Tab-separated table of C-alpha atoms in Angstrom:
chain	number	residue	atom	x	y	z
A	139	MET	CA	0.132	-0.282	-0.170
A	140	SER	CA	1.398	3.599	-0.642
A	141	GLU	CA	1.078	6.264	2.117
A	142	GLN	CA	-0.079	9.427	1.413
A	143	ALA	CA	0.371	12.665	3.796
A	144	VAL	CA	-2.308	14.740	4.406
A	145	ILE	CA	-0.610	18.517	4.522
A	146	SER	CA	-2.372	21.584	6.336
A	147	GLU	CA	-3.245	24.169	3.357
A	148	VAL	CA	-3.240	27.037	5.952
A	149	PRO	CA	-1.421	27.912	9.369
A	150	GLY	CA	-3.548	27.778	12.427
A	151	VAL	CA	-4.608	25.326	15.367
A	152	PHE	CA	-5.138	22.192	14.673
A	153	TYR	CA	-7.940	20.074	16.162
A	154	ARG	CA	-9.232	16.244	15.403
A	155	LYS	CA	-12.647	17.024	16.873
A	156	PRO	CA	-15.651	18.846	15.497
A	157	SER	CA	-15.722	20.477	19.346
A	158	PRO	CA	-13.983	20.141	22.165
A	159	ASP	CA	-16.842	17.481	23.981
A	160	GLU	CA	-17.446	15.447	20.842
A	161	PRO	CA	-15.476	12.585	19.869
A	162	VAL	CA	-12.684	12.952	17.285
A	163	TYR	CA	-13.556	12.627	13.871
A	164	VAL	CA	-11.297	9.689	12.608
A	165	GLU	CA	-9.062	7.354	14.989
A	166	GLU	CA	-6.135	6.071	13.856
A	167	GLY	CA	-6.763	2.479	12.186
A	168	GLN	CA	-10.146	3.878	10.509
A	169	LYS	CA	-11.073	4.295	7.161
A	170	VAL	CA	-11.499	7.141	5.451
A	171	LYS	CA	-13.146	8.408	2.143
A	172	ALA	CA	-11.239	10.651	-0.036
A	173	GLY	CA	-12.875	14.311	0.820
A	174	GLU	CA	-13.845	13.096	4.218
A	175	THR	CA	-12.619	15.794	7.159
A	176	ILE	CA	-10.247	14.649	9.244
A	177	GLY	CA	-9.965	17.497	11.713
A	178	LEU	CA	-9.992	21.369	11.927
A	179	ILE	CA	-7.336	24.556	11.336
A	180	GLU	CA	-8.545	27.295	13.489
A	181	VAL	CA	-7.171	30.132	11.505
A	182	MET	CA	-8.426	34.061	11.657
A	183	LYS	CA	-11.568	33.029	14.160
A	184	ASN	CA	-12.542	30.688	11.089
A	185	PHE	CA	-12.269	27.075	11.134
A	186	TYR	CA	-10.659	25.248	7.758
A	187	GLU	CA	-11.554	21.668	7.358
A	188	VAL	CA	-8.255	19.034	6.803
A	189	THR	CA	-10.090	16.562	4.454
A	190	ALA	CA	-8.484	13.234	2.987
A	191	PRO	CA	-6.690	13.345	-0.322
A	192	ALA	CA	-7.783	9.982	-1.020
A	193	ASP	CA	-9.564	6.805	-0.082
A	194	GLY	CA	-7.608	4.906	2.371
A	195	THR	CA	-6.751	4.397	6.621
A	196	VAL	CA	-5.518	6.800	8.883
A	197	LYS	CA	-2.302	5.387	9.629
A	198	ALA	CA	-1.171	8.088	11.935
A	199	PHE	CA	-1.804	11.532	13.412
A	200	LYS	CA	1.290	13.494	12.979
A	201	ALA	CA	0.001	16.383	14.676
A	202	GLU	CA	-1.804	16.163	18.291
A	203	GLU	CA	-5.280	18.243	19.215
A	204	GLY	CA	-4.467	21.898	19.589
A	205	ASP	CA	-0.902	22.064	17.855
A	206	VAL	CA	-0.001	25.040	16.019
A	207	VAL	CA	0.912	24.021	12.227
A	208	ASP	CA	2.319	25.456	9.480
A	209	ALA	CA	0.853	25.557	5.793
A	210	GLY	CA	2.699	22.413	4.276
A	211	GLN	CA	3.125	20.675	7.332
A	212	GLU	CA	2.004	17.129	7.089
A	213	ILE	CA	-1.227	16.416	9.452
A	214	ALA	CA	-1.727	12.372	8.779
A	215	VAL	CA	-0.478	9.406	7.077
A	216	ILE	CA	-3.170	7.659	5.016
A	217	GLU	CA	-2.334	4.602	3.347
B	245	MET	CA	-13.571	38.361	-16.691
B	246	ILE	CA	-11.781	36.256	-14.325
B	247	LYS	CA	-13.692	33.239	-12.899
B	248	VAL	CA	-12.936	31.927	-9.238
B	249	LEU	CA	-12.225	28.440	-9.132
B	250	LYS	CA	-11.240	28.076	-5.915
B	251	PRO	CA	-11.348	31.405	-3.123
B	252	GLY	CA	-8.732	30.642	-1.170
B	253	LEU	CA	-9.296	31.008	2.787
B	254	GLN	CA	-10.147	34.659	2.581
B	255	THR	CA	-9.634	36.605	-0.918
B	256	THR	CA	-10.967	40.176	-0.909
B	257	VAL	CA	-11.467	43.319	-3.350
B	258	GLN	CA	-8.927	45.968	-1.708
B	259	ASP	CA	-7.821	49.359	-2.629
B	260	ASN	CA	-6.142	51.965	-0.880
B	261	GLY	CA	-8.879	52.262	1.418
B	262	ARG	CA	-12.580	53.921	1.990
B	263	ASN	CA	-10.499	57.024	3.470
B	264	GLY	CA	-12.538	60.082	5.354
B	265	TYR	CA	-15.426	58.312	6.902
B	266	TYR	CA	-13.558	56.858	10.384
B	267	ALA	CA	-15.322	59.784	12.586
B	268	LEU	CA	-18.510	57.674	11.458
B	269	GLY	CA	-17.478	54.577	12.562
B	270	MET	CA	-16.541	53.482	9.158
B	271	PRO	CA	-13.070	51.668	9.003
B	272	PRO	CA	-10.842	52.349	6.088
B	273	SER	CA	-10.363	48.717	5.308
B	274	GLY	CA	-7.755	48.840	2.207
B	275	ALA	CA	-4.790	46.773	1.194
B	276	MET	CA	-3.143	45.029	4.688
B	277	ASP	CA	0.101	45.514	3.122
B	278	LYS	CA	-0.034	48.843	1.274
B	279	PHE	CA	3.507	48.370	0.311
B	280	SER	CA	3.150	44.877	-1.639
B	281	PHE	CA	-0.286	46.185	-2.797
B	282	LEU	CA	1.232	49.326	-4.602
B	283	ALA	CA	4.139	47.364	-6.193
B	284	ALA	CA	1.890	45.124	-8.134
B	285	ASN	CA	-0.051	47.829	-9.339
B	286	LEU	CA	3.092	49.616	-10.467
B	287	LEU	CA	3.897	46.657	-11.931
B	288	VAL	CA	0.762	46.363	-14.382
B	289	GLY	CA	0.971	50.149	-15.089
B	290	ASN	CA	-2.049	50.567	-12.749
B	291	ASP	CA	-2.873	53.970	-11.255
B	292	GLU	CA	-1.791	53.867	-7.767
B	293	ASN	CA	-5.542	53.280	-5.817
B	294	ALA	CA	-6.507	50.227	-8.505
B	295	ALA	CA	-8.417	47.603	-6.429
B	296	VAL	CA	-6.479	44.238	-6.574
B	297	LEU	CA	-7.392	40.936	-4.910
B	298	GLU	CA	-5.880	40.091	-1.425
B	299	ALA	CA	-5.474	36.648	-0.545
B	300	THR	CA	-4.804	35.675	3.484
B	301	TYR	CA	-2.693	32.335	3.881
B	302	LEU	CA	-4.180	30.665	1.001
B	303	GLY	CA	-4.113	31.826	-2.311
B	304	PRO	CA	-7.169	31.258	-4.584
B	305	GLU	CA	-7.057	29.656	-8.017
B	306	LEU	CA	-8.322	31.769	-10.698
B	307	GLU	CA	-9.177	31.244	-14.653
B	308	PHE	CA	-8.686	33.743	-16.928
B	309	GLN	CA	-11.237	34.369	-19.409
B	310	THR	CA	-9.089	37.001	-21.306
B	311	ASP	CA	-5.328	38.163	-22.007
B	312	ALA	CA	-4.443	39.731	-19.248
B	313	VAL	CA	-0.993	41.447	-17.571
B	314	ILE	CA	-1.139	40.138	-14.171
B	315	ALA	CA	1.750	40.681	-10.932
B	316	ILE	CA	1.852	39.134	-7.795
B	317	ALA	CA	3.523	40.810	-4.782
B	318	GLY	CA	3.786	40.107	-1.099
B	319	GLY	CA	4.003	37.056	0.956
B	320	GLU	CA	5.836	34.550	-0.754
B	321	PHE	CA	3.145	32.204	-2.190
B	322	PRO	CA	4.632	30.952	-4.980
B	323	PRO	CA	2.557	31.189	-7.650
B	324	LYS	CA	2.192	28.938	-10.900
B	325	VAL	CA	0.353	29.411	-14.307
B	326	ASN	CA	-1.367	26.448	-15.496
B	327	GLY	CA	1.089	24.505	-13.302
B	328	GLN	CA	4.097	26.637	-14.232
B	329	CYS	CA	6.432	28.184	-11.537
B	330	VAL	CA	5.914	32.158	-12.176
B	331	PRO	CA	7.918	34.916	-10.171
B	332	LEU	CA	6.695	36.852	-7.513
B	333	TRP	CA	7.059	40.899	-7.731
B	334	THR	CA	6.995	40.813	-11.694
B	335	THR	CA	4.880	41.749	-14.564
B	336	LEU	CA	3.200	38.387	-15.953
B	337	ALA	CA	1.607	38.480	-19.322
B	338	ILE	CA	-1.615	35.758	-19.145
B	339	ARG	CA	-3.190	34.279	-22.071
B	340	GLU	CA	-7.034	33.848	-22.221
B	341	GLY	CA	-8.018	30.334	-20.666
B	342	ASP	CA	-4.759	30.481	-18.012
B	343	VAL	CA	-5.374	29.296	-14.612
B	344	LEU	CA	-3.450	30.929	-11.647
B	345	SER	CA	-2.732	29.075	-8.876
B	346	PHE	CA	-0.547	29.101	-5.667
B	347	ASP	CA	1.704	26.769	-3.554
B	348	PHE	CA	1.352	26.823	0.189
B	349	VAL	CA	2.326	29.819	1.544
B	350	LYS	CA	6.445	29.747	2.752
B	351	GLN	CA	6.667	33.246	4.282
B	352	GLY	CA	4.206	36.201	4.980
B	353	ALA	CA	0.439	36.177	5.526
B	354	ARG	CA	-0.700	38.008	2.449
B	355	VAL	CA	-0.572	38.519	-1.174
B	356	TYR	CA	-1.675	40.762	-3.716
B	357	ILE	CA	-2.752	40.045	-7.489
B	358	ALA	CA	-2.904	43.101	-9.300
B	359	VAL	CA	-4.406	42.858	-12.914
B	360	ALA	CA	-4.030	45.734	-15.541
B	361	GLY	CA	-6.939	47.866	-15.341
B	362	GLY	CA	-8.200	47.186	-11.703
B	363	ILE	CA	-10.378	44.329	-10.543
B	364	GLU	CA	-13.968	46.367	-11.398
B	365	VAL	CA	-16.507	46.321	-9.081
B	366	PRO	CA	-18.711	49.242	-8.015
B	367	VAL	CA	-17.028	52.581	-5.809
B	368	LYS	CA	-19.091	52.530	-2.530
B	369	MET	CA	-18.293	55.801	-0.184
B	370	GLY	CA	-15.123	56.544	-2.428
B	371	SER	CA	-13.126	52.787	-2.480
B	372	ARG	CA	-13.440	49.386	-4.235
B	373	SER	CA	-11.980	48.149	-0.798
B	374	THR	CA	-14.142	45.352	0.696
B	375	TYR	CA	-15.438	45.795	4.398
B	376	THR	CA	-16.534	42.182	5.141
B	377	LEU	CA	-18.047	42.928	8.449
B	378	CYS	CA	-20.848	45.261	7.290
B	379	GLY	CA	-20.924	43.766	3.958
B	380	ILE	CA	-20.044	47.047	1.885
B	381	GLY	CA	-17.829	47.339	-1.371
B	382	GLY	CA	-15.529	44.886	-2.743
B	383	PHE	CA	-17.339	42.214	-4.787
B	384	GLU	CA	-20.695	41.964	-2.998
B	385	GLY	CA	-19.312	43.171	0.163
B	386	ARG	CA	-17.688	39.641	0.955
B	387	ALA	CA	-14.729	37.315	0.447
B	388	LEU	CA	-14.531	35.413	-3.105
B	389	GLN	CA	-16.362	32.338	-3.525
B	390	LYS	CA	-16.100	29.688	-5.911
B	391	GLY	CA	-17.443	30.666	-9.010
B	392	ASP	CA	-17.466	34.116	-8.593
B	393	VAL	CA	-16.602	36.165	-12.478
B	394	LEU	CA	-14.719	39.349	-11.496
B	395	ALA	CA	-14.659	42.121	-14.656
B	396	ILE	CA	-11.471	43.997	-15.185
B	397	GLY	CA	-11.492	48.006	-15.686
B	398	GLU	CA	-10.470	49.799	-18.250
B	399	ARG	CA	-6.319	50.178	-18.406
B	400	THR	CA	-5.523	54.160	-17.895
B	401	GLY	CA	-2.186	53.408	-19.495
B	402	PRO	CA	0.315	51.102	-20.589
B	403	SER	CA	1.753	48.188	-18.764
B	404	PRO	CA	5.361	47.568	-18.253
B	405	VAL	CA	6.952	45.322	-20.648
B	406	GLU	CA	6.939	41.254	-19.553
B	407	GLY	CA	9.362	40.484	-17.144
B	408	THR	CA	9.778	43.852	-15.587
B	409	ALA	CA	10.531	43.101	-11.861
B	410	VAL	CA	11.001	44.984	-8.788
B	411	PRO	CA	14.773	44.175	-7.706
B	412	VAL	CA	15.080	41.468	-4.104
B	413	TYR	CA	16.691	44.362	-2.303
B	414	LEU	CA	13.210	46.349	-2.766
B	415	ARG	CA	10.687	43.776	-1.881
B	416	MET	CA	9.482	42.581	1.657
B	417	LYS	CA	11.309	41.064	3.742
B	418	PHE	CA	9.716	38.497	6.104
B	419	SER	CA	11.057	36.653	9.776
B	420	LYS	CA	9.434	34.711	12.121
B	421	SER	CA	10.238	36.938	14.873
B	422	ASN	CA	9.599	40.935	13.934
B	423	GLU	CA	10.333	44.234	15.320
B	424	ILE	CA	7.497	46.759	14.926
B	425	ARG	CA	8.127	50.551	16.014
B	426	VAL	CA	5.130	52.102	17.700
B	427	VAL	CA	4.772	55.565	19.175
B	428	MET	CA	3.599	54.958	22.995
B	429	GLY	CA	-0.063	56.468	23.808
B	430	LEU	CA	-2.724	57.840	24.058
B	431	CYS	CA	-3.249	56.152	27.397
B	432	SER	CA	-0.001	54.288	28.013
B	433	TYR	CA	-0.293	56.632	31.354
B	434	ARG	CA	-2.326	53.746	32.761
B	435	LEU	CA	0.344	51.061	32.597
B	436	THR	CA	2.807	50.715	35.670
B	437	GLU	CA	6.182	51.649	34.988
B	438	GLU	CA	7.264	47.402	35.237
B	439	ALA	CA	4.055	46.892	32.525
B	440	ARG	CA	5.291	49.761	30.129
B	441	ARG	CA	8.930	48.047	30.362
B	442	LYS	CA	7.257	44.839	30.128
B	443	PHE	CA	5.595	45.646	26.922
B	444	LEU	CA	8.573	46.899	25.319
B	445	SER	CA	10.997	44.108	25.786
B	446	ILE	CA	8.973	40.924	25.826
B	447	ASP	CA	8.496	38.736	22.744
B	448	TRP	CA	4.554	38.425	21.953
B	449	THR	CA	3.366	35.771	20.025
B	450	VAL	CA	0.265	36.607	17.415
B	451	THR	CA	-2.701	34.211	18.327
B	452	PRO	CA	-4.981	32.319	15.729
B	453	ASP	CA	-7.172	35.371	16.113
B	454	ALA	CA	-5.188	37.410	13.932
B	455	ASN	CA	-7.444	39.268	10.794
B	456	ARG	CA	-8.145	41.947	8.885
B	457	VAL	CA	-9.748	43.541	11.915
B	458	GLY	CA	-7.033	43.090	14.524
B	459	TYR	CA	-4.179	40.967	15.665
B	460	ARG	CA	-3.958	39.211	19.314
B	461	PHE	CA	-0.814	38.721	21.289
B	462	LYS	CA	0.361	36.070	23.777
B	463	GLY	CA	2.613	37.194	26.423
B	464	GLU	CA	2.533	38.479	29.843
B	465	PRO	CA	-0.221	40.004	31.774
B	466	LEU	CA	0.429	44.059	32.040
B	467	ASP	CA	-0.844	46.207	35.135
B	468	PHE	CA	-2.397	49.215	35.512
B	469	VAL	CA	-1.562	51.871	37.791
B	470	PRO	CA	-4.609	52.131	40.525
B	471	ARG	CA	-6.964	54.820	40.153
B	472	LYS	CA	-10.925	56.109	40.887
B	473	GLN	CA	-13.264	55.009	37.977
B	474	PRO	CA	-14.176	58.558	36.160
B	475	PHE	CA	-16.962	59.254	35.156
B	476	GLY	CA	-18.238	57.318	31.986
B	477	ALA	CA	-15.437	54.447	32.152
B	478	GLY	CA	-15.994	51.065	32.770
B	479	SER	CA	-15.081	49.661	35.779
B	480	ASP	CA	-12.367	47.493	34.880
B	481	PRO	CA	-8.643	48.678	35.238
B	482	SER	CA	-8.171	49.119	31.336
B	483	ASN	CA	-11.173	51.203	30.728
B	484	VAL	CA	-11.080	54.797	29.766
B	485	THR	CA	-14.024	56.957	29.262
B	486	ASP	CA	-14.927	56.157	25.338
B	487	LEU	CA	-11.969	57.778	22.893
B	488	GLY	CA	-11.422	57.290	19.223
B	489	TYR	CA	-8.979	54.461	18.060
B	490	PRO	CA	-6.328	55.223	16.260
B	491	ILE	CA	-5.444	52.380	12.872
B	492	GLY	CA	-2.285	50.598	14.515
B	493	SER	CA	-3.470	51.340	18.186
B	494	ILE	CA	-3.038	48.688	20.639
B	495	GLN	CA	-5.353	48.070	23.157
B	496	VAL	CA	-5.014	45.334	26.128
B	497	PRO	CA	-8.493	44.586	27.476
B	498	SER	CA	-8.540	43.486	31.508
B	499	GLY	CA	-4.570	43.996	31.199
B	500	ILE	CA	-4.276	40.321	29.918
B	501	GLU	CA	-3.919	39.886	25.971
B	502	PRO	CA	-2.676	43.102	23.570
B	503	ILE	CA	-4.658	43.577	20.266
B	504	ALA	CA	-3.938	45.852	17.651
B	505	LEU	CA	-6.823	47.238	15.856
B	506	LEU	CA	-5.827	47.292	12.251
B	507	HIS	CA	-7.944	48.767	8.758
B	508	ASP	CA	-11.309	47.100	9.339
B	509	ALA	CA	-11.362	47.719	13.499
B	510	VAL	CA	-13.764	49.715	15.413
B	511	THR	CA	-13.319	53.049	15.789
B	512	GLY	CA	-13.377	53.971	19.195
B	513	GLY	CA	-15.113	52.474	22.440
B	514	GLY	CA	-13.510	52.449	26.074
B	515	TYR	CA	-10.440	50.359	26.083
B	516	VAL	CA	-7.108	52.081	26.768
B	517	THR	CA	-5.047	52.173	23.600
B	518	ILE	CA	-1.180	52.297	24.746
B	519	ALA	CA	0.552	52.113	21.944
B	520	THR	CA	-0.038	53.162	18.233
B	521	ILE	CA	2.116	50.871	15.706
B	522	ILE	CA	3.476	53.561	12.904
B	523	SER	CA	1.886	53.588	9.549
B	524	THR	CA	4.860	52.394	7.855
B	525	ASP	CA	5.105	49.470	9.696
B	526	LEU	CA	1.273	48.253	9.162
B	527	ASN	CA	2.464	46.650	6.121
B	528	LYS	CA	5.107	44.392	8.012
B	529	MET	CA	1.882	43.819	10.318
B	530	GLY	CA	-0.231	42.806	7.899
B	531	GLN	CA	2.137	40.218	6.762
B	532	ILE	CA	2.875	38.143	10.571
B	533	LYS	CA	1.075	34.994	10.673
B	534	SER	CA	-0.216	33.600	13.881
B	535	ASN	CA	2.651	31.749	15.813
B	536	GLU	CA	5.328	34.291	14.818
B	537	THR	CA	6.762	37.171	17.209
B	538	VAL	CA	6.889	40.587	17.632
B	539	ARG	CA	8.882	42.831	19.685
B	540	PHE	CA	7.277	46.643	20.014
B	541	VAL	CA	10.324	49.128	19.794
B	542	GLU	CA	9.051	52.791	21.150
B	543	VAL	CA	9.551	55.729	18.393
B	544	THR	CA	9.082	59.473	18.918
B	545	LEU	CA	6.234	61.100	16.199
B	546	ASP	CA	9.365	62.608	14.332
B	547	GLU	CA	11.220	58.980	13.915
B	548	ALA	CA	7.918	57.612	12.632
B	549	ILE	CA	7.511	60.081	10.179
B	550	GLU	CA	11.190	59.850	9.241
B	551	ALA	CA	10.600	56.371	8.574
B	552	ARG	CA	7.352	56.924	6.207
B	553	LYS	CA	9.951	59.157	4.337
B	554	GLU	CA	12.145	56.054	3.759
B	555	LEU	CA	9.300	53.816	2.675
B	556	ASN	CA	8.334	56.560	0.325
B	557	ALA	CA	11.988	57.041	-1.295
B	558	LYS	CA	11.555	52.971	-1.613
B	559	LEU	CA	8.449	53.392	-3.321
B	560	ASP	CA	10.023	56.203	-5.548
B	561	GLU	CA	12.880	54.011	-6.309
B	562	ILE	CA	10.324	50.950	-7.437
B	563	LYS	CA	8.508	53.776	-9.608
B	564	GLN	CA	11.817	54.569	-11.310
B	565	ILE	CA	12.802	51.409	-11.955
B	566	ILE	CA	9.573	50.174	-13.637
B	567	SER	CA	8.700	53.200	-15.811
């Protein structure tokens, strides 16, 4: 299986949950479809969705809940 | 016409600003980094106040439905035409059907896309700038959305030849740690000596609450001198009787997190404004991203005016090189 990086397109704060008291969008090891939301980046008082670039399984998250991320930074790996 | 294939995160039409209505509570809006805005307009032969596109953090994807002359200046957002890299700070010739897109931002926060003739939107209160909070100006008073089609204005003169460029030494420079010059006041007398020293000596981190309205900073709490609550002022030590907020003014609600008010901000209120960013450094401020740091450096009003002269000399040099 080939691996594909999920890249943050914008700088901001990364979240894996839609809101603090809800479960995470996806767990590591879970299957996702292309375009499915796997996290959010908070930037300029807005939330920008991080979506899966392809169908696959989320192998690992490279950023934790609440991490500050840069544009172009790897957020997760899908295989 | 220009068709918006992808809008980016927040891409708005901006010109030099809606100036003259501040006393009515209408902030000027306009390009956050006027230096790059102006350079982009000069590179396409536009009037200095022509409307451009300002994209923040994520560039748009645009399809040109006509031949055009464009220039892209500001933050390092690597631009591509039909997938091929093209240079920033340079006059570019675009053919009908070409698609302009951008790679992830490398440095800076905002990029300006000027088109010869300007972005044609209705003039509202003397400006084409978008003020999204009131839904005034720009393209329908809002940030661009997928599928929007933008008109290009009539050219007012010839454009510089393709490949004309602003030399590297005259372009904006970016850093993750920045010095921003301020003139202290109007209410810096409310800070304790220690708080004043702290304000000017620590590195303030830009929080994710940073947009065209203002930038919020994280650092250390600042204390205010004890006082008797004046008539008309709120009860918090950071409150004063209402006053006008200069553009670039920095307030510290409850002494917790300083906020620099920028081009789309409220024009007055009841918080102490402890310092004002000099107009020259508002350009740099508009290119600073969340999580980068700022050190505020105190200058006198004379030094601020001197800095403005230096900036204008730099712009004159660009005008000479381009023409």
